[in-house]
Amino acid sequence: MFYQTDIRELQPGLTPFPTEVFACGQAWLAAHLLPLISVDLGILRPALAGNVATMLCPVEPYEGCLGEETEAHHNACIGTNWIAFELTTDNRMRFLGEEGYFLGSNVQAPELVEHIGEMRDSYARAKAYFKDHGRLASYSHFGEGGPNEQAYLDTLGGQISDGNWTETAPIPPAFELWLDPLMYERDQAADAENVRITRAGRPFFAVATVAGYNWCATGPDAIVMLYEPDSRTVLFSFDWT
């Protein structure tokens, strides 16, 4: 099984700050999601070479969880702290919800507007730093105003790891989540599968995780990115430790 941590050197198949990410008719997604790095899934599973999914960071919430105030726009694939996409055959990300899911589409509270502006500005500065230096640096709340070089990804591949994200909010009904009740037992095998997520019985596999603040002013402690090949579903959840 392919597994790497603390990805600071780019390899073929990893492209930071990708363009032309969102599906036709969904250009509005660029107002709500920042494309961090695209991943050729063939890195993880050779049979999927050429299928390229993109790690995304939401520009909201400024407090709470993504989607928790927009329940009217949830559906079978989208819920509080969970968003899903179909990876199209031309490697675009097609959101399986509607724009009203994002609070920023219909709320202009000063705190939210300020937060989104800070997220977008710090992302633009990180993109410029990468263009000039060929490395990732964030301008996060945890620095002192200057660039702080970071890993592109915290993990790439491996198994789906447990975290607060598995319990923060129920998984949308199109998916099933199973947690091993013995996951914290000392005698459990190191390679045991502790978390299993499926769609129509078909399992997702772990693509990558990264902290939002590796790239932006702030964000989740872990953006968790999963993929199910048969339905071409890219599923995200967010860990707030």
Short mmCIF file of C-alpha atoms in Angstrom, two decimals:
data_model
loop_
_atom_site.label_atom_id
_atom_site.label_comp_id
_atom_site.label_asym_id
_atom_site.label_seq_id
_atom_site.Cartn_x
_atom_site.Cartn_y
_atom_site.Cartn_z
CA MET A 1 0.00 0.00 0.00
CA PHE A 2 1.35 3.41 -0.96
CA TYR A 3 1.76 5.69 2.05
CA GLN A 4 3.82 8.82 2.59
CA THR A 5 3.72 11.60 5.17
CA ASP A 6 4.92 15.20 5.25
CA ILE A 7 5.03 15.65 1.46
CA ARG A 8 7.47 18.52 0.84
CA GLU A 9 8.94 17.39 -2.47
CA LEU A 10 6.68 17.21 -5.51
CA GLN A 11 6.56 14.04 -7.54
CA PRO A 12 4.93 13.42 -10.94
CA GLY A 13 1.19 13.49 -10.48
CA LEU A 14 1.09 16.21 -7.81
CA THR A 15 0.29 19.71 -9.10
CA PRO A 16 -0.10 22.63 -6.66
CA PHE A 17 -2.57 25.43 -7.39
CA PRO A 18 -4.26 23.67 -10.32
CA THR A 19 -6.53 25.49 -12.75
CA GLU A 20 -9.66 24.38 -14.61
CA VAL A 21 -10.77 22.34 -11.63
CA PHE A 22 -14.56 22.67 -11.50
CA ALA A 23 -17.13 21.11 -13.80
CA CYS A 24 -18.83 23.05 -16.56
CA GLY A 25 -21.77 25.05 -15.20
CA GLN A 26 -20.26 25.20 -11.71
CA ALA A 27 -17.80 28.06 -12.03
CA TRP A 28 -19.45 29.51 -8.89
CA LEU A 29 -17.59 26.90 -6.85
CA ALA A 30 -14.48 29.06 -7.14
CA ALA A 31 -16.13 31.54 -4.77
CA HIS A 32 -16.36 28.89 -2.05
CA LEU A 33 -13.49 26.42 -2.54
CA LEU A 34 -9.75 26.91 -3.02
CA PRO A 35 -7.95 24.32 -5.21
CA LEU A 36 -4.85 23.29 -3.29
CA ILE A 37 -3.19 20.41 -5.14
CA SER A 38 -4.29 17.89 -7.74
CA VAL A 39 -3.45 14.23 -7.24
CA ASP A 40 -3.15 11.66 -10.02
CA LEU A 41 -4.81 8.69 -8.36
CA GLY A 42 -2.42 6.39 -10.21
CA ILE A 43 0.14 7.29 -7.53
CA LEU A 44 -2.00 5.31 -5.11
CA ARG A 45 -3.50 2.73 -7.44
CA PRO A 46 -1.77 2.20 -10.79
CA ALA A 47 -5.02 1.14 -12.49
CA LEU A 48 -6.37 4.66 -11.87
CA ALA A 49 -3.50 6.47 -13.61
CA GLY A 50 -4.78 9.51 -15.46
CA ASN A 51 -7.67 10.09 -13.06
CA VAL A 52 -6.81 13.35 -11.33
CA ALA A 53 -8.75 14.64 -8.31
CA THR A 54 -8.15 17.94 -6.54
CA MET A 55 -7.72 18.63 -2.84
CA LEU A 56 -10.03 21.54 -1.95
CA CYS A 57 -10.15 23.90 1.02
CA PRO A 58 -13.43 25.70 1.81
CA VAL A 59 -13.15 29.42 2.53
CA GLU A 60 -15.77 29.03 5.28
CA PRO A 61 -16.72 28.52 8.07
CA TYR A 62 -15.28 31.25 10.24
CA GLU A 63 -16.76 29.38 13.19
CA GLY A 64 -18.58 26.09 13.61
CA CYS A 65 -18.72 23.54 10.78
CA LEU A 66 -19.21 23.80 7.06
CA GLY A 67 -22.88 23.48 6.15
CA GLU A 68 -24.29 23.48 9.66
CA GLU A 69 -26.41 26.60 9.02
CA THR A 70 -27.65 25.58 5.58
CA GLU A 71 -29.55 22.38 6.32
CA ALA A 72 -32.22 23.21 3.72
CA HIS A 73 -29.58 22.59 1.04
CA HIS A 74 -28.35 19.24 2.34
CA ASN A 75 -29.07 16.10 0.34
CA ALA A 76 -28.12 12.43 0.22
CA CYS A 77 -24.48 13.27 -0.57
CA ILE A 78 -23.98 16.60 1.23
CA GLY A 79 -24.32 17.37 4.93
CA THR A 80 -22.79 19.20 7.84
CA ASN A 81 -19.01 18.79 7.64
CA TRP A 82 -19.29 16.56 4.54
CA ILE A 83 -19.14 17.49 0.84
CA ALA A 84 -18.95 15.22 -2.19
CA PHE A 85 -18.08 15.52 -5.86
CA GLU A 86 -18.20 13.39 -8.97
CA LEU A 87 -14.85 13.24 -10.76
CA THR A 88 -15.82 13.74 -14.41
CA THR A 89 -14.10 11.91 -17.23
CA ASP A 90 -12.16 15.10 -18.04
CA ASN A 91 -10.96 15.32 -14.41
CA ARG A 92 -13.24 18.14 -13.29
CA MET A 93 -14.83 18.22 -9.86
CA ARG A 94 -18.64 18.29 -10.10
CA PHE A 95 -20.27 19.26 -6.80
CA LEU A 96 -23.12 16.93 -5.82
CA GLY A 97 -25.02 19.74 -4.10
CA GLU A 98 -26.19 23.26 -4.83
CA GLU A 99 -24.68 26.67 -4.20
CA GLY A 100 -27.03 27.43 -1.32
CA TYR A 101 -25.11 24.88 0.75
CA PHE A 102 -22.37 27.47 1.19
CA LEU A 103 -23.22 30.13 3.73
CA GLY A 104 -21.29 32.75 1.79
CA SER A 105 -23.74 32.45 -1.10
CA ASN A 106 -26.57 34.00 0.89
CA VAL A 107 -25.15 35.59 4.06
CA GLN A 108 -23.02 38.74 4.11
CA ALA A 109 -22.26 38.97 7.84
CA PRO A 110 -19.21 41.22 8.35
CA GLU A 111 -17.30 38.50 10.22
CA LEU A 112 -17.84 36.00 7.41
CA VAL A 113 -16.90 38.50 4.70
CA GLU A 114 -13.71 39.39 6.58
CA HIS A 115 -12.83 35.74 7.11
CA ILE A 116 -13.36 34.83 3.46
CA GLY A 117 -11.26 37.79 2.37
CA GLU A 118 -8.44 36.70 4.66
CA MET A 119 -8.59 33.14 3.36
CA ARG A 120 -8.46 34.25 -0.27
CA ASP A 121 -5.71 36.80 0.32
CA SER A 122 -3.47 34.31 2.16
CA TYR A 123 -4.08 31.72 -0.59
CA ALA A 124 -3.05 34.24 -3.25
CA ARG A 125 0.13 35.06 -1.32
CA ALA A 126 0.97 31.36 -1.00
CA LYS A 127 0.40 30.92 -4.74
CA ALA A 128 2.74 33.83 -5.50
CA TYR A 129 5.39 32.40 -3.15
CA PHE A 130 5.20 29.05 -4.94
CA LYS A 131 5.58 30.76 -8.32
CA ASP A 132 8.68 32.60 -7.11
CA HIS A 133 10.34 29.90 -5.01
CA GLY A 134 8.88 26.54 -6.09
CA ARG A 135 7.88 25.71 -2.53
CA LEU A 136 4.72 26.03 -0.45
CA ALA A 137 4.58 28.64 2.29
CA SER A 138 1.54 29.72 4.26
CA TYR A 139 0.68 33.08 5.72
CA SER A 140 -1.32 31.62 8.57
CA HIS A 141 -2.60 32.85 11.89
CA PHE A 142 0.06 30.67 13.48
CA GLY A 143 2.98 32.58 11.94
CA GLU A 144 4.21 36.10 12.48
CA GLY A 145 2.96 37.62 9.26
CA GLY A 146 5.70 36.25 7.02
CA PRO A 147 5.81 33.09 4.92
CA ASN A 148 6.27 29.80 6.74
CA GLU A 149 7.21 26.89 4.48
CA GLN A 150 4.90 23.91 4.80
CA ALA A 151 4.22 20.41 3.52
CA TYR A 152 1.97 20.18 0.47
CA LEU A 153 0.21 17.24 2.11
CA ASP A 154 0.35 15.77 5.59
CA THR A 155 -0.45 12.28 4.34
CA LEU A 156 -0.75 10.68 0.90
CA GLY A 157 -2.37 7.25 0.63
CA GLY A 158 -2.40 4.79 3.50
CA GLN A 159 -5.53 3.74 5.33
CA ILE A 160 -8.46 5.89 6.35
CA SER A 161 -7.53 7.15 9.80
CA ASP A 162 -9.96 7.94 12.60
CA GLY A 163 -10.34 11.47 13.90
CA ASN A 164 -12.90 13.95 15.18
CA TRP A 165 -14.26 14.16 11.63
CA THR A 166 -15.81 10.69 11.90
CA GLU A 167 -18.04 11.81 14.78
CA THR A 168 -18.52 15.57 14.32
CA ALA A 169 -21.68 15.11 12.23
CA PRO A 170 -23.52 12.13 10.72
CA ILE A 171 -22.29 11.02 7.33
CA PRO A 172 -24.81 11.82 4.53
CA PRO A 173 -27.21 8.95 3.80
CA ALA A 174 -25.70 8.02 0.42
CA PHE A 175 -22.68 6.71 2.33
CA GLU A 176 -22.07 4.28 5.17
CA LEU A 177 -19.41 4.71 7.85
CA TRP A 178 -18.13 1.93 10.07
CA LEU A 179 -15.75 2.40 13.01
CA ASP A 180 -13.93 -0.52 14.57
CA PRO A 181 -15.04 -0.60 18.22
CA LEU A 182 -11.63 -2.07 19.13
CA MET A 183 -9.58 0.58 17.33
CA TYR A 184 -7.94 1.75 20.52
CA GLU A 185 -7.05 -1.71 21.81
CA ARG A 186 -3.32 -2.10 22.40
CA ASP A 187 -3.16 -5.53 20.81
CA GLN A 188 -4.77 -4.47 17.55
CA ALA A 189 -2.63 -5.03 14.47
CA ALA A 190 -0.88 -1.89 13.24
CA ASP A 191 -2.34 -2.30 9.74
CA ALA A 192 -5.90 -2.98 10.90
CA GLU A 193 -8.62 -1.04 9.10
CA ASN A 194 -10.20 1.18 11.75
CA VAL A 195 -12.50 3.25 9.54
CA ARG A 196 -14.49 1.99 6.57
CA ILE A 197 -16.67 4.21 4.36
CA THR A 198 -18.70 2.86 1.46
CA ARG A 199 -21.17 3.95 -1.20
CA ALA A 200 -23.63 1.24 -2.25
CA GLY A 201 -21.31 -1.25 -0.58
CA ARG A 202 -18.22 -0.12 -2.50
CA PRO A 203 -15.37 1.16 -0.32
CA PHE A 204 -13.63 4.49 -0.45
CA PHE A 205 -9.89 4.67 -0.05
CA ALA A 206 -7.75 7.38 1.50
CA VAL A 207 -6.29 9.86 -0.97
CA ALA A 208 -4.71 12.52 1.23
CA THR A 209 -5.00 14.79 4.24
CA VAL A 210 -3.66 18.28 4.88
CA ALA A 211 -4.26 21.09 7.34
CA GLY A 212 -6.01 24.06 5.76
CA TYR A 213 -3.51 26.37 7.42
CA ASN A 214 -0.65 24.75 5.50
CA TRP A 215 -2.01 26.77 2.59
CA CYS A 216 -4.20 29.52 4.03
CA ALA A 217 -4.59 31.88 6.98
CA THR A 218 -6.58 29.26 8.86
CA GLY A 219 -8.81 26.27 8.16
CA PRO A 220 -9.40 22.71 9.31
CA ASP A 221 -6.75 20.81 11.22
CA ALA A 222 -7.19 18.14 8.57
CA ILE A 223 -9.00 18.15 5.24
CA VAL A 224 -9.74 14.45 4.68
CA MET A 225 -10.02 13.42 1.01
CA LEU A 226 -11.41 10.01 0.00
CA TYR A 227 -12.26 8.35 -3.34
CA GLU A 228 -14.60 5.59 -4.52
CA PRO A 229 -13.62 4.46 -8.03
CA ASP A 230 -16.82 2.87 -9.38
CA SER A 231 -19.01 5.91 -8.77
CA ARG A 232 -16.05 8.28 -9.21
CA THR A 233 -17.01 9.97 -5.94
CA VAL A 234 -14.58 12.28 -4.17
CA LEU A 235 -15.67 12.71 -0.56
CA PHE A 236 -14.36 15.31 1.89
CA SER A 237 -14.73 15.73 5.61
CA PHE A 238 -12.96 18.08 8.01
CA ASP A 239 -11.23 17.49 11.31
CA TRP A 240 -11.36 20.26 13.89
CA THR A 241 -9.13 19.01 16.70
#
